[in-house]
Every structure is written in structure tokens, then in C-alpha cells.
Coordinates of C-alpha atoms in Angstrom, one line a residue:
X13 CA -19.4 8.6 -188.1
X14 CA -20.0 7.7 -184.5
X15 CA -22.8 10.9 -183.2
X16 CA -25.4 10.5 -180.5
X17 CA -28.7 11.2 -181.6
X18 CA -30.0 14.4 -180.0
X19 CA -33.9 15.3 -179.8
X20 CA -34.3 18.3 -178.2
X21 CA -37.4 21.0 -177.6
X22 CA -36.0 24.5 -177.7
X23 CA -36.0 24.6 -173.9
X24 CA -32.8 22.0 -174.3
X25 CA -31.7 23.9 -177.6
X26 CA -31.3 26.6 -175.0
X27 CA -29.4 24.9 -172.2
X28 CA -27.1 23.5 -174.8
X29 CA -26.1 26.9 -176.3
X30 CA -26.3 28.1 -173.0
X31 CA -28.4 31.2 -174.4
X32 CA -31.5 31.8 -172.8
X33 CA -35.0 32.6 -174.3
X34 CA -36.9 35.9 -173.9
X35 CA -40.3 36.0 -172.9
X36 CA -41.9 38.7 -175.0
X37 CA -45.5 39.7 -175.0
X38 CA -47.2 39.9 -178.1
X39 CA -50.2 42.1 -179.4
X40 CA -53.1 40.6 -180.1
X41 CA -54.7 41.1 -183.6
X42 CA -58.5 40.6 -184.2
X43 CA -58.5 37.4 -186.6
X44 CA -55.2 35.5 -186.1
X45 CA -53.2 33.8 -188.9
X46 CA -53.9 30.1 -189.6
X47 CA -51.5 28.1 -188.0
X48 CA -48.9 27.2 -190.3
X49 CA -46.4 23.7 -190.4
X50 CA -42.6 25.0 -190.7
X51 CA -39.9 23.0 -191.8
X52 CA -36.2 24.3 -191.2
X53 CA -33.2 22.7 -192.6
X54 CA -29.9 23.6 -191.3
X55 CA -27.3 22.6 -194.1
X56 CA -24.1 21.3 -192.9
X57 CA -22.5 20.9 -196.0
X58 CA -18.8 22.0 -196.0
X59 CA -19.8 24.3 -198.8
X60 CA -22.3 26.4 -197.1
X61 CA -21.0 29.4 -194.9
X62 CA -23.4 28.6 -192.2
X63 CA -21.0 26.3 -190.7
X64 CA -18.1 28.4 -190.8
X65 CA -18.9 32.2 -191.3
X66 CA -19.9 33.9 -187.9
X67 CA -20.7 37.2 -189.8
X68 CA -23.3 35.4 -192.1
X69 CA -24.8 33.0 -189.7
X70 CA -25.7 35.8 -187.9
X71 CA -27.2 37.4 -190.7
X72 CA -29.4 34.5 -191.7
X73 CA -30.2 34.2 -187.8
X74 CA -31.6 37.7 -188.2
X75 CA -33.6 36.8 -191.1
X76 CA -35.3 33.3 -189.3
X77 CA -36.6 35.7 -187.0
X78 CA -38.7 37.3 -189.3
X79 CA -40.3 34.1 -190.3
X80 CA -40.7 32.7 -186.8
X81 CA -41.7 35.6 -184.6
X82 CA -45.0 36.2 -186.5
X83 CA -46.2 32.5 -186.7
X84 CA -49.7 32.4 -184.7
X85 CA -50.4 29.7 -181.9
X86 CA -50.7 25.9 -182.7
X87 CA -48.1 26.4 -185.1
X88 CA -45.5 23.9 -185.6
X89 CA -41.8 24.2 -186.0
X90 CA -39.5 21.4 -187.1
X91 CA -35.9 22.0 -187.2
X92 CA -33.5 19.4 -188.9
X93 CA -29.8 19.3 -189.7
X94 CA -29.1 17.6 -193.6
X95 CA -26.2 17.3 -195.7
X96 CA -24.5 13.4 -195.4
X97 CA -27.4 11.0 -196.6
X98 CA -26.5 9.3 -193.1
X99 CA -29.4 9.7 -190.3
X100 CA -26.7 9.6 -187.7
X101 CA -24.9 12.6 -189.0
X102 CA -27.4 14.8 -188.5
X103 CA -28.4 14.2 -185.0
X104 CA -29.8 17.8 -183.6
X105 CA -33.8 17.7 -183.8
X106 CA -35.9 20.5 -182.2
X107 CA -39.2 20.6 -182.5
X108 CA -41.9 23.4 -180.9
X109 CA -45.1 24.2 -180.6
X110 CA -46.7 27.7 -180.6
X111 CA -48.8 28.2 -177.4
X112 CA -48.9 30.5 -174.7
X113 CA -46.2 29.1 -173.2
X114 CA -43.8 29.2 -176.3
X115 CA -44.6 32.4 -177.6
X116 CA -43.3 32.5 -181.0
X117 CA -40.8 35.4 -180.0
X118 CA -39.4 33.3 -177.5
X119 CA -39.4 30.2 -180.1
X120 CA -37.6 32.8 -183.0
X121 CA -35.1 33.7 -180.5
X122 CA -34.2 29.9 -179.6
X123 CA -33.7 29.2 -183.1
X124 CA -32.2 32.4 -184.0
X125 CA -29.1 32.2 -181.4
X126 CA -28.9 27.8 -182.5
X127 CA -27.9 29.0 -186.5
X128 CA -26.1 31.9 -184.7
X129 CA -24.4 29.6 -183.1
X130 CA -23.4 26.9 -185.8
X131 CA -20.1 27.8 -186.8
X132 CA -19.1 27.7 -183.2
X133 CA -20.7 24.4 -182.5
X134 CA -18.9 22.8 -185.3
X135 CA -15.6 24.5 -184.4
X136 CA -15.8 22.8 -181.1
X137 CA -17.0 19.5 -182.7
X138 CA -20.0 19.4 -181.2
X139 CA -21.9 19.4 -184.8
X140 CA -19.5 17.9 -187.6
X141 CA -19.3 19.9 -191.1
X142 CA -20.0 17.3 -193.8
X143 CA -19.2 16.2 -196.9
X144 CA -22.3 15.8 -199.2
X145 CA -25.2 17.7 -199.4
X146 CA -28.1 15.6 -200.0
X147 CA -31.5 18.4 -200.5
X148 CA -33.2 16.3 -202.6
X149 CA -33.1 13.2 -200.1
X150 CA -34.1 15.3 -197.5
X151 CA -36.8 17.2 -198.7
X152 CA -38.2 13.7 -199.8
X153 CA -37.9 12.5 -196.2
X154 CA -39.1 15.8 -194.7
X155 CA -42.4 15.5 -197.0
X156 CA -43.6 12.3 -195.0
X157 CA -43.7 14.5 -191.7
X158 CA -46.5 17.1 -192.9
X159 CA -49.5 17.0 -194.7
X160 CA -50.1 20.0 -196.9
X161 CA -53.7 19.1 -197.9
X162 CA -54.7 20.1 -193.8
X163 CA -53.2 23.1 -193.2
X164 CA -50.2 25.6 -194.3
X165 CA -47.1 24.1 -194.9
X166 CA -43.6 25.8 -195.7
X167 CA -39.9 24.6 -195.7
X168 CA -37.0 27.0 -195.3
X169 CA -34.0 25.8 -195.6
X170 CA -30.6 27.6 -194.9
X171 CA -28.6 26.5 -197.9
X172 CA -26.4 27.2 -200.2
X173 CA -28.4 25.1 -202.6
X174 CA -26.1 23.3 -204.7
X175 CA -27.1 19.4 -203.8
X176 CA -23.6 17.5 -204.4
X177 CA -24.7 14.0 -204.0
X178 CA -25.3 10.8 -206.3
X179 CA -28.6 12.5 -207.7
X180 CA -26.7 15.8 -208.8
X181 CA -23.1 17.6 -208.9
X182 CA -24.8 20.7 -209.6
X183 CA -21.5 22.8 -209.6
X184 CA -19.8 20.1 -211.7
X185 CA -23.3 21.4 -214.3
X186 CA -25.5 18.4 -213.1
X187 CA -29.1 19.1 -212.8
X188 CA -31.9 18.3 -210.4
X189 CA -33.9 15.1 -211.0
X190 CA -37.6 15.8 -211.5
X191 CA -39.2 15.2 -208.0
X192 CA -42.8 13.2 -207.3
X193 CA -45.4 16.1 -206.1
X194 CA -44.1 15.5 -202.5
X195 CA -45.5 18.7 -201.4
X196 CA -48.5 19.5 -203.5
X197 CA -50.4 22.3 -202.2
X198 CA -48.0 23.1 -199.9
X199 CA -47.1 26.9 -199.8
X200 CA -43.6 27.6 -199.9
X201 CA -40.0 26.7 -200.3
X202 CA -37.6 29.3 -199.5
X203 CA -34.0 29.2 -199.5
X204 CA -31.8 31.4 -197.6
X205 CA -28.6 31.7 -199.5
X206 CA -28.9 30.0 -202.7
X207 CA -25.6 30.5 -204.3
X208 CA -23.7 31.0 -202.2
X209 CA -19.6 30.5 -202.9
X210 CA -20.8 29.7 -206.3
X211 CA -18.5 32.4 -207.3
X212 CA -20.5 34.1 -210.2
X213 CA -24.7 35.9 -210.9
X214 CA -24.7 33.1 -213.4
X215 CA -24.3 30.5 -211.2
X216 CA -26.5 31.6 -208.6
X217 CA -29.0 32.1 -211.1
X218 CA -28.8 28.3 -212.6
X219 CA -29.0 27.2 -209.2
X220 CA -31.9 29.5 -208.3
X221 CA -34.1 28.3 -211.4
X222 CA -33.6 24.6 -211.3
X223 CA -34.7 24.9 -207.5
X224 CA -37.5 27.1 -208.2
X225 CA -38.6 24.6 -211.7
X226 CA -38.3 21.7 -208.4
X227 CA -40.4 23.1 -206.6
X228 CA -43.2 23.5 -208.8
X229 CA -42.7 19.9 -209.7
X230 CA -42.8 19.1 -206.3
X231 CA -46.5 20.7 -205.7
X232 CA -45.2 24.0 -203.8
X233 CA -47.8 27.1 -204.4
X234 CA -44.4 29.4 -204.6
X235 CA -41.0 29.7 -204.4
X236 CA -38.4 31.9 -202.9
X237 CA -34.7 31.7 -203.2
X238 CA -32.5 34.6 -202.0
X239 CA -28.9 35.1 -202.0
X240 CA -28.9 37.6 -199.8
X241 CA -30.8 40.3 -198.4

């Protein structure tokens, strides 16, 4: 597929969903949180709602905020797009800095109204749904752009958590390959949406434990995988 690469900063994020930031004050608190690394992959798998449910894009938009809006300055967030094991089908990149100048309210918001957004983007074509849904390679790639041994590091990733690729057919009953400790001492992996479309408790609840057995393997302190909330 024929995609050109976009690397934007959420000021660009903005233009392009024509939604503009808020500037919000925040209070200050007398010891601030470390700052923390976050990760956050946007999967376009034709199997996750996120690229065709308004209703629950929103909802998961809703639920980034809480993760963002509290991050303290000199934090960094990373947002990728994954599914096809192609580069060039996953061209959106933002990337942000906490600071007084990106306020992490106005950063959560930017973010927020992007997965808001994602079902209209790939309506009008301007982000294509994909076929495959390639975590595992991703979260493999992903683990060469942070180092968790100097600071807090976690990866949220808007999924419906069923890889479908050459390494697993998890709803065909395929399991997850054991991973290298990519991420030890990193302290999270969260998933937002594990399960769904699975169509059953049971099946969210394989494909909540093999992800949560991954990510021990992989070195995370915890894991968190929610279907909804």
C-alpha cells in the first residue's frame, strides 16, 4: 500500500483534525510525579472497533485522558498506529513533550479528539483499516525506543488484543509466543479493550491472560487489560 509517511507533533495532529487544543492551567502539587515514558498504540486492525465505532472511540478517548492529563513535565508521549507488519501502513507518528508549553491537559485533549476521531479518518481514507494485527511485532519494535532501567515506562495500547498474524491466530485458539524481557522493569502494559468482538467472557478472558502471562515474560512490573469500563 502506497501511504505517505506522516510525523507529526500534536500541534500538526491538531491542524489535521482541525480540532484545536485547550490551554488549561494546572494546580501545582508540592513534590511532582516522576516523569514517566508513554507509549500509545492505536490499532487499526479491521477487527477492533476503534476504526469503525464512533460511540466507542469516543469512549476510549475519554479514558486516554485520564492517563495523559495527569502525566508531570518532561514526560514523554509517543503515539503509533500498528496492525499490517508494513512500516508504510502505519504512517501517523506524534510525539510530545510535557513542558510548560504543552501542558499535559492540552497534550490529553490532542490525543483524545485524534482516537476520537479514527473512525472518521478511516471512513474518509485518510488512515486505512488493515488486515493483520501484528502486537507482538510492534511491541518488539516499540521496546528499542525507551529504556525502562532510567525512568517510568508504560505502553497503552488501544486494542482489541487478539494478534492475527504469522506468530498467532489467537481467535482461530493460537497462543502468544513467549517474548525476550523486552521491557524488564518497565511499569505497565495496559490494554484498552481487550476482547473486544470476541463474542463471549471466555474468550475475553483467554485473551486477557495470555497477554497478562506476556507481559510478565516480557519484564512489565504489572498488567492491566480492560474490556471496558
Amino acid at each position: 500500500m502506497n501511504s505517505m509517511r506522516i510525523v507529526v507533533t500534536l500541534g500538526l495532529a491538531a491542524a489535521f483534525l482541525s480540532v484545536p487544543f485547550l490551554n488549561a492551567g494546572a494546580e501545582a502539587v508540592d513534590v511532582p510525579p516522576r516523569p514517566q515514558t508513554v507509549i500509545i498504540g492505536l490499532d487499526l486492525s479491521k477487527s477492533n472497533p476503534l476504526v469503525d465505532d464512533a460511540a466507542y472511540a469516543a469512549r476510549v478517548a475519554s479514558r486516554l485522558t485520564q492517563e495523559i492529563d495527569k502525566l508531570s513535565v518532561r514526560s514523554r508521549v509517543m503515539v503509533r498506529t500498528f496492525g499490517a507488519y508494513d512500516s508504510g501502513a502505519n504512517p501517523l507518528k506524534v510525539d510530545e513533550v510535557i513542558s510548560a508549553r504543552a501542558r499535559p491537559e492540552s497534550v490529553a485533549e490532542g490525543i483524545s479528539s485524534l482516537v476520537a476521531a479514527l473512525p472518521q479518518l478511516v471512513a474518509e481514507g485518510k488512515l486505512k483499516a488493515q488486515d493483520w494485527t501484528y502486537i507482538v511485532s510492534f511491541m518488539e519494535t516499540m521496546s528499542h525506543q525507551v529504556d525502562c532501567a532510567a525512568g517510568d515506562v508504560r505502553v497503552i495500547l488501544l486494542t482489541d488484543g487478539f494478534e492475527d498474524s504469522e506468530q498467532a491466530r489467537m481467535l482461530r485458539g493460537g497462543s502468544l509466543p513467549k517474548p525476550e524481557p523486552y521491557y524488564q522493569g518497565c511499569t505497565e502494559l495496559m490494554m484498552l479493550g481487550v476482547g473486544q468482538g470476541g463474542g463471549s467472557p471466555a474468550v475475553t478472558k483467554r485473551a486477557r491472560e495470555q497477554w497478562e502471562r506476556w507481559a510478565q515474560a516480557a519484564g512489565f512490573q504489572r498488567f492491566t487489560g480492560l474490556y471496558d469500563w
